[in-house]
Coordinates of C-alpha atoms in Angstrom, one line a residue:
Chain A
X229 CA 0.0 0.0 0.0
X230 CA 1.0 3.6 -0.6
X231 CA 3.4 5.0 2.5
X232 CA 1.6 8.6 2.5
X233 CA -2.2 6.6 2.4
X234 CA -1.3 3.9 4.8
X235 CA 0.1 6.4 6.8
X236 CA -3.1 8.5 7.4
X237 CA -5.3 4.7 7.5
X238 CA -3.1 4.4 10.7
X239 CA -3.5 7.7 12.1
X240 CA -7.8 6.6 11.7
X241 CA -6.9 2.9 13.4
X242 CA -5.1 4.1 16.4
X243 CA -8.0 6.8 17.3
X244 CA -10.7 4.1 16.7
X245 CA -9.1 1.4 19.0
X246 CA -8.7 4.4 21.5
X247 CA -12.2 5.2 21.0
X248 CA -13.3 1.9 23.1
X249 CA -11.4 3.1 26.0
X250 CA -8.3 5.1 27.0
X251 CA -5.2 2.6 26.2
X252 CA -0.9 2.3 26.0
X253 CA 1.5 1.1 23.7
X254 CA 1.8 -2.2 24.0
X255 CA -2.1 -3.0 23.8
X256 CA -3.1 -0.7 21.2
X257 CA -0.4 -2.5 19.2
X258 CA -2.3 -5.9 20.4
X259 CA -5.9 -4.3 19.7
X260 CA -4.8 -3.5 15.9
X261 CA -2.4 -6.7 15.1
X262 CA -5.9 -8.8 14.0
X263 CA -6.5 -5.7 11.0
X264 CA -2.9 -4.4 10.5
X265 CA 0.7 -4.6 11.8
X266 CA 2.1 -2.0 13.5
X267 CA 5.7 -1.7 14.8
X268 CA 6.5 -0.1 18.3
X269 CA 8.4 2.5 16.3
X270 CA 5.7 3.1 14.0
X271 CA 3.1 3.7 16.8
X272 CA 5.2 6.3 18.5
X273 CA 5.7 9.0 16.2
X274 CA 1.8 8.9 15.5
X275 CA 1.0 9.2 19.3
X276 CA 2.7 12.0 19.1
X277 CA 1.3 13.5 16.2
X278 CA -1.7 13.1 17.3
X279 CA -1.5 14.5 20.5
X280 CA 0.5 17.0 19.1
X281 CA -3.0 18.1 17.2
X282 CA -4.8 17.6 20.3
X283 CA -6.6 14.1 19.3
X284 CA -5.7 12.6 21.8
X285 CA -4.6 13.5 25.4
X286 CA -1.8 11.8 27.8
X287 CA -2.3 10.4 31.5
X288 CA 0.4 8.6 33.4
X289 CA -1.4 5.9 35.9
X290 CA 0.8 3.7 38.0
X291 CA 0.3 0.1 37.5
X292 CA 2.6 -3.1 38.7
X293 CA 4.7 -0.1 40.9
X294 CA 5.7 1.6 37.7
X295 CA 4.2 5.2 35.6
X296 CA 2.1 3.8 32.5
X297 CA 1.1 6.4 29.9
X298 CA -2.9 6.3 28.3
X299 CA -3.7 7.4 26.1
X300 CA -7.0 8.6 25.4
X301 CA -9.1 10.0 22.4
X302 CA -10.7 13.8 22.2
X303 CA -13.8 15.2 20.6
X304 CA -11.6 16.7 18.1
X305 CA -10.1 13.2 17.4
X306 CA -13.9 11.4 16.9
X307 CA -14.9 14.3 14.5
X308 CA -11.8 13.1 12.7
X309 CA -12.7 9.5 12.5
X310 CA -16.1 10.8 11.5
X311 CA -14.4 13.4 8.7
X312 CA -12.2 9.9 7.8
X313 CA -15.5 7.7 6.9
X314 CA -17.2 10.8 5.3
X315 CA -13.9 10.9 2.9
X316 CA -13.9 7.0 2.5
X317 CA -17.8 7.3 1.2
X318 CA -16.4 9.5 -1.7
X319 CA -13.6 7.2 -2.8
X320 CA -15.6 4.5 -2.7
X321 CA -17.7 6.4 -5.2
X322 CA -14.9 6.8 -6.9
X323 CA -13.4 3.6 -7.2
X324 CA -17.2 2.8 -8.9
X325 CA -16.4 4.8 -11.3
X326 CA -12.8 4.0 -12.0
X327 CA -14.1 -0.1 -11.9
X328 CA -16.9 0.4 -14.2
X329 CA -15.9 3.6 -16.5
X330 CA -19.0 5.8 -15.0
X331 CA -21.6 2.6 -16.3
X332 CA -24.2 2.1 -13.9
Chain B
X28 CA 20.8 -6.5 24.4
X29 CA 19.6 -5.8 27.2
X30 CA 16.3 -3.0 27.6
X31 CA 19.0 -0.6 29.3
X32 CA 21.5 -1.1 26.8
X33 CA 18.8 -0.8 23.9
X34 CA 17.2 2.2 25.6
X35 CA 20.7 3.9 25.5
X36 CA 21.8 3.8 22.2
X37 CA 18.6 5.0 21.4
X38 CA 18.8 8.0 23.2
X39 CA 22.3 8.6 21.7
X40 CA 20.3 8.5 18.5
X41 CA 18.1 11.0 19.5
X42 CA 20.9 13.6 20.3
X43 CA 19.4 16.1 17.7
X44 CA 16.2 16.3 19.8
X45 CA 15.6 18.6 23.4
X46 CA 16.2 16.2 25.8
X47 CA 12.3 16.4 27.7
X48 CA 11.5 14.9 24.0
X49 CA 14.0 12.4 23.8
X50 CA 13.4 11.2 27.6
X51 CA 9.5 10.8 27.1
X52 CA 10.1 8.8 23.6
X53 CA 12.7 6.6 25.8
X54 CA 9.6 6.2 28.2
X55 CA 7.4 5.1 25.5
X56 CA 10.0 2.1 24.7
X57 CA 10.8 1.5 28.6
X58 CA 7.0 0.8 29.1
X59 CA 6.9 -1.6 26.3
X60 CA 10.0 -3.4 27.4
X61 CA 8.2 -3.5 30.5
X62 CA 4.9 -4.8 29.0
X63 CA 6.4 -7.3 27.2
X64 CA 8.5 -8.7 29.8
X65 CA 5.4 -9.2 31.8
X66 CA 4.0 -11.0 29.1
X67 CA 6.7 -13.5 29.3
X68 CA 9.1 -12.3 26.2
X69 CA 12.6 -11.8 27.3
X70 CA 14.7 -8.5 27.9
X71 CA 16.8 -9.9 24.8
X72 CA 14.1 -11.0 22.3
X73 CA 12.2 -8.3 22.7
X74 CA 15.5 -5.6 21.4
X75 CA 15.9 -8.1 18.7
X76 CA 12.4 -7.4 17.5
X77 CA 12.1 -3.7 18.0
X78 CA 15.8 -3.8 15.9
X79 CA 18.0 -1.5 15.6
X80 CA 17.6 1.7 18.2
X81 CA 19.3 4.2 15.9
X82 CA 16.7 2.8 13.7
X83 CA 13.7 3.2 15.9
X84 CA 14.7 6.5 16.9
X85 CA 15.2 7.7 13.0
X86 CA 11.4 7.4 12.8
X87 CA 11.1 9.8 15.5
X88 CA 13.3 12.1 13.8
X89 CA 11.6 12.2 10.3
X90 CA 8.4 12.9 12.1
X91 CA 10.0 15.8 14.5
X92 CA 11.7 17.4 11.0
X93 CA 15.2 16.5 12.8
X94 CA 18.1 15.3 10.3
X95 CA 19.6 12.3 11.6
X96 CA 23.0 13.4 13.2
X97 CA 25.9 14.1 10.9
X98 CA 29.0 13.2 11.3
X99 CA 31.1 14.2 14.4
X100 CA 33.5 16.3 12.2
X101 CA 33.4 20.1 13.5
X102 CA 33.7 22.9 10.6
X103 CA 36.7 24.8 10.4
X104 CA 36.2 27.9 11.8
X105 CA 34.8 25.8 15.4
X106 CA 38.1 24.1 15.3
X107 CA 40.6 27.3 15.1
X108 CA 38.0 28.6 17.8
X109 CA 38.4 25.9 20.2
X110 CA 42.3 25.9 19.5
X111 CA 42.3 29.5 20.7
X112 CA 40.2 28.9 23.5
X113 CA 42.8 25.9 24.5
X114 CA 45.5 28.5 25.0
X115 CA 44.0 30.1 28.3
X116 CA 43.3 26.7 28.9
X117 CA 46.3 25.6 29.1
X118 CA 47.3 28.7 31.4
X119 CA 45.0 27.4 33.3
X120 CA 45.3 23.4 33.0
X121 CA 48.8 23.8 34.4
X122 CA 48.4 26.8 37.2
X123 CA 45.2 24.3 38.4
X124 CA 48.1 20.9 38.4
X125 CA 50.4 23.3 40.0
X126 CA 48.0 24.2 43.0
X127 CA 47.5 20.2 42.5
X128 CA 51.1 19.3 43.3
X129 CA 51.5 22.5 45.9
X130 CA 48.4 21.9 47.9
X131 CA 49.6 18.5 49.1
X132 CA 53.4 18.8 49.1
X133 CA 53.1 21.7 51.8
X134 CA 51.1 19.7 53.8
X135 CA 53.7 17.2 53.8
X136 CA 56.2 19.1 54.0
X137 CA 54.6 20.5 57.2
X138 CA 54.0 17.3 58.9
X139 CA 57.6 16.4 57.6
X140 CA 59.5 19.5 59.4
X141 CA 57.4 19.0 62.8
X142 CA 58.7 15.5 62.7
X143 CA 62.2 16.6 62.0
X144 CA 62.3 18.8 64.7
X145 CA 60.6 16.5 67.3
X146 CA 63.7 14.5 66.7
X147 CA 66.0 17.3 66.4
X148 CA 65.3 17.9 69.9
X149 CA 64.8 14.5 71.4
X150 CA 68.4 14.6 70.1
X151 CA 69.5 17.3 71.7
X152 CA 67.4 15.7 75.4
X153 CA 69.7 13.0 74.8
X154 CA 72.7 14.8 74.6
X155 CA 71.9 18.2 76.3
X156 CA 70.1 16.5 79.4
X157 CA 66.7 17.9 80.0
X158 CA 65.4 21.3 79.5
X159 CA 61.7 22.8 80.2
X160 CA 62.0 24.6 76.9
X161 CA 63.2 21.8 74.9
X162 CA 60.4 19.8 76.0
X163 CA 57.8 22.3 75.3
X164 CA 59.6 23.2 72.2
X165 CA 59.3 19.5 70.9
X166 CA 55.5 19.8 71.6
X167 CA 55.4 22.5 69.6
X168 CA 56.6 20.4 66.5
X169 CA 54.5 17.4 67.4
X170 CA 51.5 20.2 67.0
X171 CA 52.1 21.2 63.5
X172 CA 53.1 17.5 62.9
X173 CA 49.4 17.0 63.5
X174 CA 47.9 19.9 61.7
X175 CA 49.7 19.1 58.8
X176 CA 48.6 15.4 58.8
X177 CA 44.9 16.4 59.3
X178 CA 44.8 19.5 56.4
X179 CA 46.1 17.0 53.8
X180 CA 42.6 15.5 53.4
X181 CA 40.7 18.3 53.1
X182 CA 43.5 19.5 50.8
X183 CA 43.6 16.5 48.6
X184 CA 39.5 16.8 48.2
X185 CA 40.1 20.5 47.1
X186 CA 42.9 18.9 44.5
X187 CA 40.2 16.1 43.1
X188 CA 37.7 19.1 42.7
X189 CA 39.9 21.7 41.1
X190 CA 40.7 18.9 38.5
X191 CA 37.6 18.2 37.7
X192 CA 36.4 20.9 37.0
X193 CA 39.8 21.5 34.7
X194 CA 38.3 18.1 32.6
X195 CA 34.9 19.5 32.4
X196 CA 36.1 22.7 31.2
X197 CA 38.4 20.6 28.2
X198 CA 35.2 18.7 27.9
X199 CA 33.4 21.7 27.1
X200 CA 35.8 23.2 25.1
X201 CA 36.4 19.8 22.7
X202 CA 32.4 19.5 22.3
X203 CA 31.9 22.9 21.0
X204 CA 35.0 21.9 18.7
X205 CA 32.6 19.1 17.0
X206 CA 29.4 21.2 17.2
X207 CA 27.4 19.2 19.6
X208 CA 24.8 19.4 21.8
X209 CA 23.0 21.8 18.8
X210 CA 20.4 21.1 17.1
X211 CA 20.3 20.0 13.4
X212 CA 17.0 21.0 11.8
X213 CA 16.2 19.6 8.3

């Protein structure tokens, strides 16, 4: 798949799993392995991205004796997802067209 | 690999970025080491799979618009400035080894002359027969003896630190030389 399109498809994924519930690294790795692979260094610059364009906010909580970051989705990160499946409606639209050559 | 030794080199790597940035990406792979252990996978299977930190950590960069680090080689003109900057250096390199050598051979010295003259005048007890003054006199020497024995601690730790802060100054002085500690943007 295209680097640039797989790249945004990501940036969609991660928000959805994190829209079932606030999550960290290693499961929202787990939570997207049955759709698509995703390497730890992969996931990290778009964590930051996206909470760099306030998508998603940060919380440390303390589990085992040790600081574990959440992460958690925003209202501006759900209008994206929603902004995402409005887009995907159009190019399926026009992947019609492109399969049939505009016959209905 | 071990985590600590993965986590390192891929802070190294991340040298172009501020450090709070570089820290909390280093957190982000800490946690997963952590996770992972506790999900049975060892320390060392778990570097082999996330591969090569400088790697990992050039992802990072492209997203932040860093340029991965160039090479250590400093441009000219940093060079001649650090070579000029060596020569009060130096000055003071060798007034700091001076004080160094100074500081503790007084001391001795001290200690060394009370001694001498302790004996000096158990000498003359010997030979003189005994004498108020003589005794109170070699009391005297015992004294600074003493005081020289007990300042050459506090005068070594004075030694240690003056040097050490001659290393961190050269330190200082040879970084600048190869530019680092700057940022590279792309």
């Amino acid at each position: 798949m295209d680097t640039q399109l797989k790249k945004g498809l990501l940036d969609v994924c991660v928000l959805s799993v994190l829209r079932e519930q606030p999550s960290y690294g290693y499961k929202i790795i787990a939570d997207m392995a049955p759709y698509t692979a995703i390497s730890e260094s992969t996931l990290y610059p778009i964590l930051k991205r996206l909470e760099g364009a306030g998508l998603v906010t940060v919380h440390s909580r303390e589990y085992n004796g040790r600081l574990r970051k959440y992460y958690a989705v925003t209202d501006a990160g759900l209008a994206r997802i929603d902004d995402f499946l409005e887009d995907m409606r159009e190019v399926e639209r026009i992947c019609a067209l492109i399969r049939d050559g505009g016959k209905q | 690999m071990t985590a600590k030794q993965w986590l390192k080199r891929y802070r190294a790597a991340l040298s172009p970025l501020p450090k709070a940035e570089r820290e909390r990406a280093a957190e982000y792979y800490a946690e997963l080491f952590a996770d992972r252990a506790e999900a049975g996978e060892s320390e060392e299977a778990i570097a082999r799979d996330l591969g090569d930190p400088a790697r990992a950590a050039g992802a990072l960069l492209t997203e932040s618009g860093v340029a991965a680090k160039k090479g250590r080689g400093g441009s000219a003109w940093r060079v001649l400035l650090a070579v000029l900057m060596g020569i009060p250096a130096c000055a003071a390199t060798a007034a700091l080894w001076a004080v160094l050598v100074a500081l503790p051979a007084s001391f001795v010295l001290t200690a060394l002359g009370g001694l001498g003259g302790a004996g000096f005048f158990v000498w003359t007890l010997a030979a003189e027969g005994f004498a108020g003054g003589a005794l109170a006199l070699c009391g005297t020497s015992l004294a600074a003896a003493g005081a020289g024995a007990m300042l050459l601690v506090p005068a070594l730790l004075l030694s240690r630190l003056l040097l050490r802060l001659c290393n961190r100054m050269w330190r200082s002085i040879a970084d600048f030389a190869r530019g680092e500690g700057e940022e590279v943007r792309a």
